[in-house]
Coordinates of C-alpha atoms and ligand atoms in Angstrom, one line a residue:
X1 CA -37.6 35.5 7.6
X2 CA -36.3 38.9 6.1
X3 CA -35.0 40.1 9.4
X4 CA -33.2 36.6 9.4
X5 CA -31.7 37.2 6.0
X6 CA -30.7 40.8 6.7
X7 CA -28.4 39.6 9.7
X8 CA -26.7 37.0 7.4
X9 CA -22.8 37.6 7.0
X10 CA -23.4 37.8 3.5
X11 CA -24.5 41.5 4.1
X12 CA -21.7 42.5 6.1
X13 CA -18.6 44.4 4.9
X14 CA -15.1 43.0 4.4
X15 CA -12.2 44.4 3.3
X16 CA -9.7 42.3 0.8
X17 CA -6.6 43.9 0.7
X18 CA -6.9 47.5 -0.5
X19 CA -10.4 46.6 -2.1
X20 CA -13.5 47.7 0.3
X21 CA -16.8 45.5 0.0
X22 CA -19.7 46.7 1.4
X23 CA -21.1 43.4 1.6
X24 CA -19.5 39.7 0.7
X25 CA -21.5 39.1 -2.7
X26 CA -19.5 39.6 -5.4
X27 CA -20.8 39.6 -9.1
X28 CA -18.8 37.0 -10.8
X29 CA -17.0 37.7 -14.2
X30 CA -19.7 37.0 -17.0
X31 CA -18.6 37.2 -20.7
X32 CA -21.5 39.3 -22.8
X33 CA -19.4 39.8 -26.0
X34 CA -21.0 43.1 -27.0
X35 CA -17.7 45.2 -27.5
X36 CA -17.6 47.5 -30.4
X37 CA -14.9 48.1 -33.1
X38 CA -11.3 48.0 -31.4
X39 CA -12.6 45.9 -28.5
X40 CA -13.8 48.9 -26.8
X41 CA -16.8 48.3 -24.3
X42 CA -20.0 49.8 -25.6
X43 CA -21.2 53.1 -23.9
X44 CA -24.1 51.0 -22.2
X45 CA -21.5 48.7 -20.3
X46 CA -21.6 51.8 -18.1
X47 CA -25.1 51.4 -17.2
X48 CA -24.9 47.6 -16.9
X49 CA -22.1 47.6 -14.5
X50 CA -23.8 50.7 -12.6
X51 CA -27.1 49.0 -12.3
X52 CA -25.1 46.1 -10.4
X53 CA -22.9 48.3 -8.2
X54 CA -24.8 46.8 -4.9
X55 CA -22.6 43.9 -5.1
X56 CA -19.9 44.2 -2.7
X57 CA -17.8 43.6 -5.6
X58 CA -18.0 43.6 -9.4
X59 CA -15.6 41.5 -11.3
X60 CA -15.9 42.4 -15.1
X61 CA -16.1 40.2 -17.9
X62 CA -13.1 38.5 -19.1
X63 CA -11.3 41.2 -21.0
X64 CA -8.1 40.6 -23.2
X65 CA -4.4 42.1 -22.3
X66 CA -3.8 42.2 -26.0
X67 CA -5.2 42.0 -29.3
X68 CA -3.5 38.5 -29.5
X69 CA -5.2 37.3 -26.1
X70 CA -8.6 37.2 -27.6
X71 CA -10.5 34.1 -28.1
X72 CA -14.4 34.9 -28.5
X73 CA -16.3 37.4 -30.6
X74 CA -16.7 41.1 -29.4
X75 CA -15.2 40.8 -26.0
X76 CA -13.6 43.9 -24.7
X77 CA -9.7 44.7 -24.0
X78 CA -7.7 46.9 -21.7
X79 CA -4.5 47.7 -23.6
X80 CA -5.7 50.9 -25.6
X81 CA -6.4 54.4 -24.7
X82 CA -10.0 54.0 -26.4
X83 CA -10.4 50.9 -24.2
X84 CA -9.6 53.1 -21.1
X85 CA -11.8 55.9 -21.9
X86 CA -14.9 53.6 -22.4
X87 CA -14.0 51.8 -19.1
X88 CA -13.7 55.0 -17.1
X89 CA -17.3 55.4 -17.9
X90 CA -17.8 52.1 -16.2
X91 CA -15.8 52.6 -13.1
X92 CA -17.1 56.1 -12.7
X93 CA -20.9 55.0 -12.8
X94 CA -20.0 52.0 -10.3
X95 CA -18.0 54.5 -7.8
X96 CA -20.8 56.9 -8.2
X97 CA -23.3 54.2 -6.5
X98 CA -20.7 53.3 -3.9
X99 CA -19.5 50.2 -5.5
X100 CA -16.1 48.6 -6.0
X101 CA -15.3 47.0 -9.2
X102 CA -12.1 45.0 -10.6
X103 CA -11.4 43.9 -14.1
X104 CA -10.9 40.2 -15.1
X105 CA -7.9 40.2 -17.2
X106 CA -7.1 37.0 -19.6
X107 CA -5.1 35.6 -22.4
X108 CA -7.0 32.9 -24.0
X109 CA -4.1 30.7 -25.3
X110 CA -5.2 28.0 -27.6
X111 CA -9.1 28.8 -27.0
X112 CA -9.0 30.9 -29.7
X113 CA -9.5 30.8 -33.5
X114 CA -7.5 32.5 -36.5
X115 CA -10.4 34.7 -37.6
X116 CA -9.9 36.2 -33.9
X117 CA -6.0 36.8 -34.2
X118 CA -4.3 39.7 -35.9
X119 CA -3.3 38.8 -39.2
X120 CA -5.3 35.5 -39.3
X121 CA -2.6 33.8 -37.2
X122 CA -2.9 30.4 -35.3
X123 CA -3.7 30.9 -31.6
X124 CA -0.5 30.5 -29.1
X125 CA -0.4 27.9 -26.2
X126 CA 2.0 26.3 -24.3
X127 CA 2.4 23.3 -26.3
X128 CA 0.8 22.3 -29.8
X129 CA -2.2 20.2 -28.3
X130 CA -5.4 20.8 -30.2
X131 CA -8.3 21.5 -27.8
X132 CA -11.6 19.8 -28.6
X133 CA -14.4 21.9 -29.1
X134 CA -15.5 25.1 -31.1
X135 CA -14.3 28.8 -30.8
X136 CA -17.1 31.2 -30.8
X137 CA -16.2 33.7 -33.5
X138 CA -17.8 36.6 -35.6
X139 CA -19.6 34.2 -38.1
X140 CA -20.7 31.6 -35.5
X141 CA -18.9 28.4 -33.8
X142 CA -15.7 27.1 -35.7
X143 CA -13.7 24.3 -34.7
X144 CA -10.5 25.3 -32.6
X145 CA -7.1 24.7 -34.4
X146 CA -3.9 23.4 -33.5
X147 CA -2.1 26.0 -31.7
X148 CA 1.8 27.1 -31.8
X149 CA 3.8 26.3 -28.8
X150 CA 5.0 29.8 -27.5
X151 CA 8.9 30.7 -27.6
X152 CA 10.3 31.7 -24.2
X153 CA 10.7 35.6 -25.5
X154 CA 7.1 35.1 -26.4
X155 CA 6.3 33.9 -22.7
X156 CA 8.0 37.1 -21.4
X157 CA 6.2 39.6 -23.7
X158 CA 2.6 37.8 -22.4
X159 CA 3.9 38.4 -18.8
X160 CA 4.3 42.1 -19.5
X161 CA 1.1 42.3 -21.5
X162 CA -0.3 41.4 -18.0
X163 CA 1.4 44.1 -16.4
X164 CA 0.6 46.6 -18.9
X165 CA -3.1 45.8 -18.7
X166 CA -3.0 46.1 -14.8
X167 CA -1.5 49.6 -15.3
X168 CA -4.1 50.2 -17.9
X169 CA -6.8 49.1 -15.3
X170 CA -5.9 51.6 -12.8
X171 CA -5.7 54.4 -15.4
X172 CA -9.2 53.5 -16.2
X173 CA -10.3 53.9 -12.3
X174 CA -10.9 50.1 -11.6
X175 CA -9.8 49.4 -7.9
X176 CA -7.8 46.3 -8.8
X177 CA -7.7 43.3 -11.4
X178 CA -8.3 39.5 -11.3
X179 CA -6.1 37.3 -13.0
X180 CA -8.0 35.0 -15.1
X181 CA -6.1 31.7 -14.1
X182 CA -9.1 29.4 -14.8
X183 CA -11.3 27.7 -17.2
X184 CA -8.3 26.2 -19.5
X185 CA -7.4 29.5 -20.8
X186 CA -3.6 30.4 -20.9
X187 CA -2.4 30.2 -17.5
X188 CA -4.4 27.4 -16.9
X189 CA -3.3 25.5 -19.9
X190 CA 0.4 26.0 -18.3
X191 CA -0.7 24.8 -15.1
X192 CA -2.5 21.4 -16.3
X193 CA -0.5 18.5 -18.0
X194 CA -3.4 17.9 -20.5
X195 CA -2.3 21.1 -22.2
X196 CA 1.2 21.7 -21.1
X197 CA 3.9 19.3 -22.8
X198 CA 6.6 21.6 -22.5
X199 CA 10.1 20.3 -21.8
X200 CA 11.7 23.4 -20.6
X201 CA 11.5 25.6 -17.3
X202 CA 7.5 25.8 -17.8
X203 CA 6.7 22.3 -18.4
X204 CA 7.1 18.9 -16.5
X205 CA 7.1 19.3 -12.7
X206 CA 4.3 21.1 -10.7
X207 CA 7.1 23.8 -9.8
X208 CA 7.3 24.4 -13.9
X209 CA 4.0 24.2 -14.7
X210 CA 3.3 26.9 -12.2
X211 CA 6.0 29.4 -13.3
X212 CA 3.9 31.3 -15.6
X213 CA 1.3 32.1 -13.0
X214 CA 3.6 33.2 -10.6
X215 CA 5.5 35.2 -12.9
X216 CA 2.2 36.9 -14.3
X217 CA 1.1 37.7 -10.5
X218 CA 4.7 39.0 -9.7
X219 CA 4.3 41.4 -12.8
X220 CA 0.9 42.2 -12.1
X221 CA 1.5 42.8 -8.4
X222 CA 4.6 44.8 -9.2
X223 CA 2.8 47.0 -11.4
X224 CA -0.5 47.6 -9.3
X225 CA 0.2 46.0 -5.7
X226 CA -0.6 42.2 -4.8
X227 CA -3.6 44.0 -2.4
X228 CA -5.2 45.2 -5.5
X229 CA -5.0 41.9 -7.3
X230 CA -7.2 38.8 -7.3
X231 CA -6.9 35.7 -8.9
X232 CA -9.3 32.8 -10.0
X233 CA -8.7 29.2 -10.4
X234 CA -10.9 26.2 -11.3
X235 CA -9.1 23.1 -10.1
X236 CA -11.4 20.5 -11.6
X237 CA -13.4 22.2 -14.0
X238 CA -13.2 20.4 -17.3
X239 CA -14.6 23.5 -19.4
X240 CA -12.3 24.1 -22.6
X241 CA -10.9 20.7 -22.8
X242 CA -9.0 21.4 -19.4
X243 CA -7.3 18.0 -18.1
X244 CA -4.7 17.3 -15.3
X245 CA -3.5 13.9 -14.3
X246 CA -3.5 14.9 -10.3
X247 CA -5.0 18.3 -9.7
X248 CA -5.1 18.2 -5.9
X249 CA -1.2 18.7 -5.3
X250 CA -1.1 20.8 -8.4
X251 CA -3.4 23.4 -7.3
X252 CA -2.3 23.1 -3.6
X253 CA 1.2 24.1 -4.9
X254 CA -0.2 27.0 -6.9
X255 CA -2.1 28.3 -4.1
X256 CA 0.9 28.0 -1.4
X257 CA 3.0 29.9 -4.0
X258 CA 0.1 32.8 -4.6
X259 CA 0.8 33.6 -0.7
X260 CA 3.8 35.3 -1.6
X261 CA 2.4 37.9 -3.8
X262 CA -0.7 38.7 -0.8
X263 CA -3.2 38.9 -3.5
X264 CA -6.3 40.4 -2.3
X265 CA -8.3 37.2 -2.6
X266 CA -8.5 33.7 -4.2
X267 CA -11.3 33.1 -6.1
X268 CA -12.1 29.3 -6.6
X269 CA -14.8 27.9 -9.0
X270 CA -16.2 24.9 -7.1
X271 CA -16.6 22.0 -9.4
X272 CA -17.6 22.0 -13.2
X273 CA -18.2 25.5 -14.2
X274 CA -21.9 26.3 -14.2
X275 CA -22.7 22.5 -14.0
X276 CA -22.2 20.1 -11.1
X277 CA -20.2 21.2 -7.9
X278 CA -19.1 17.2 -7.1
X279 CA -17.8 16.6 -10.7
X280 CA -14.6 15.3 -8.6
X281 CA -16.7 13.5 -5.6
X282 CA -14.7 14.5 -2.3
X283 CA -12.2 17.0 -3.7
X284 CA -11.3 19.2 -1.2
X285 CA -11.5 23.0 -1.4
X286 CA -11.2 23.5 2.4
X287 CA -7.3 22.6 1.8
X288 CA -6.9 25.4 -0.9
X289 CA -8.7 27.8 1.8
X290 CA -6.6 26.5 4.8
X291 CA -3.4 26.8 2.6
X292 CA -4.4 30.5 1.3
X293 CA -3.3 33.3 3.9
X294 CA -5.7 35.9 2.4
X295 CA -9.5 36.1 1.6
X296 CA -11.2 33.1 -0.1
X297 CA -13.9 33.7 -2.5
X298 CA -15.9 30.8 -3.5
X299 CA -18.2 30.3 -6.7
X300 CA -20.2 28.1 -8.6
X301 CA -24.2 27.3 -8.1
X302 CA -24.5 29.2 -4.9
X303 CA -28.0 30.5 -3.5
X304 CA -28.7 32.2 -0.6
X305 CA -28.9 29.7 1.8
X306 CA -25.6 27.9 0.4
X307 CA -24.0 31.4 0.6
X308 CA -25.1 32.1 4.2
X309 CA -24.2 28.6 5.3
X310 CA -20.6 28.7 3.6
X311 CA -20.1 32.2 5.2
X312 CA -21.1 31.3 8.7
X313 CA -19.2 27.7 8.5
X314 CA -16.0 29.4 7.6
X315 CA -15.5 27.8 4.2
X316 CA -15.6 31.1 2.3
X317 CA -14.9 34.8 3.2
X318 CA -16.8 36.2 0.1
X319 CA -19.5 34.3 -2.2
X320 CA -19.6 35.2 -6.1
X321 CA -22.8 34.7 -8.1
X322 CA -22.9 35.0 -11.9
X323 CA -25.8 34.3 -14.0
X324 CA -28.5 35.4 -11.3
X325 CA -26.8 39.0 -11.4
X326 CA -27.6 39.2 -15.3
X327 CA -31.3 39.0 -14.6
X328 CA -31.4 40.7 -11.4
X329 CA -29.3 43.9 -11.1
X330 CA -30.8 44.3 -7.4
X331 CA -29.9 40.7 -6.7
X332 CA -28.3 41.9 -3.4
X333 CA -31.8 43.6 -2.3
X334 CA -33.8 40.6 -3.5
X335 CA -31.5 38.3 -1.5
X336 CA -31.9 40.1 1.6
X337 CA -35.4 40.5 1.3
X338 CA -36.4 37.1 -0.1
X339 CA -38.0 38.6 -3.0
X340 CA -38.4 36.0 -6.0
X341 CA -35.7 36.0 -8.7
X342 CA -35.8 36.9 -12.2
X343 CA -34.7 34.3 -14.7
X344 CA -31.9 35.4 -17.0
X345 CA -32.4 34.8 -20.3
X346 CA -29.7 32.6 -21.9
X347 CA -30.5 33.7 -25.6
X348 CA -29.2 37.1 -24.7
X349 CA -26.3 36.3 -22.6
X350 CA -23.5 36.7 -25.7
X351 CA -23.7 39.4 -28.5
X352 CA -26.5 41.4 -29.3
X353 CA -27.3 44.8 -28.1
X354 CA -29.1 46.5 -24.7
X355 CA -31.8 43.7 -25.0
X356 CA -31.1 41.2 -22.2
X357 CA -28.3 43.7 -20.9
X358 CA -29.8 46.7 -19.4
X359 CA -33.4 46.3 -19.4
X360 CA -33.9 43.7 -16.7
X361 CA -35.8 45.7 -14.1
X362 CA -35.1 46.2 -10.5
X363 CA -38.1 45.5 -8.1
X364 CA -40.4 48.3 -7.2
Ligands
8OZ401 C1 -18.7 31.6 -21.3 C2 -18.6 32.0 -22.5 C3 -17.4 32.9 -23.0 C4 -16.3 33.0 -22.3 C5 -14.9 31.5 -18.9 C6 -14.6 34.0 -19.7 O1 -14.9 30.7 -19.2 C7 -15.4 32.6 -19.8 C8 -16.6 32.6 -20.6 C9 -17.4 31.7 -20.3 O2 -14.0 32.2 -18.0

């Protein structure tokens, strides 16, 4: 049994652009909300990520490109020198163990709250459309507020902020970045017509709604190279009040357009984030894989058997797993040997200290 497992394609190396992976299991981005003052990663982040360096690729927790890009309490940034210094400890720890690591960079747009914004201003978005739901603030959950629609010069500035964050990521020793274009955050708010009601060149047609994604990808690729840039999309996830009237042609156009940047990989959340994979029955994720000319990373609810099968069938090149990596720092070894998996405790997912962060044991 374990011999069969060891020969799985999951444990074969792969190259994604300029990223060298020793196996095809990626650690999906996981928000942990443990950063310190100044949105600086806490020192133990180096232990946390270092413990998980046997993953073929670590994608960090979502990390803001600017202080105005933040939408959850205690998430880290990658735009100041102090943040870069702390991230260097993380990348050193992962590289010392032979791992690869990229930082996921984001702007949350309307999924924020004035208490998380500089000077307490209202969050920005493509259009002034209030999302349902609550923001996770330092004083608990608070209802979202109606955002302010971005001006054109502000859109240009945010594109530049993504490029700056990518440059800072390379200074911090990251192998690359993943652009977070999923889950109803700013880029996805531009993509979907439930949140984008603009009448200018950024709204209306699919061509216009994908413009901001392509501008960000162009600026980030110019800064650090497309071969070090991944991108994540979640075509049917309803998370964060995400809605589109016709997602299939929208995301197909997005993926076809991404090819020109030759990204290191395309990361797709298949289904409802952390929920049912078949929320839109019959949705053809294979069409996105066929349209994309680079490596395809699949995520959402995979276990070993599903991952092995998807790789063998050619439905994916890399599989990302999220929550199992929290409780199992040695997830690769456990999947290889068929050892039981520890439960990851949701009570310590977000906020707090080293408990539930760096204190999950490895086997043996
Ligand atoms: C869960 C909690 C907070 C943030 C995402 C970055 O949805 C997140 C996130 C997930 O991509």
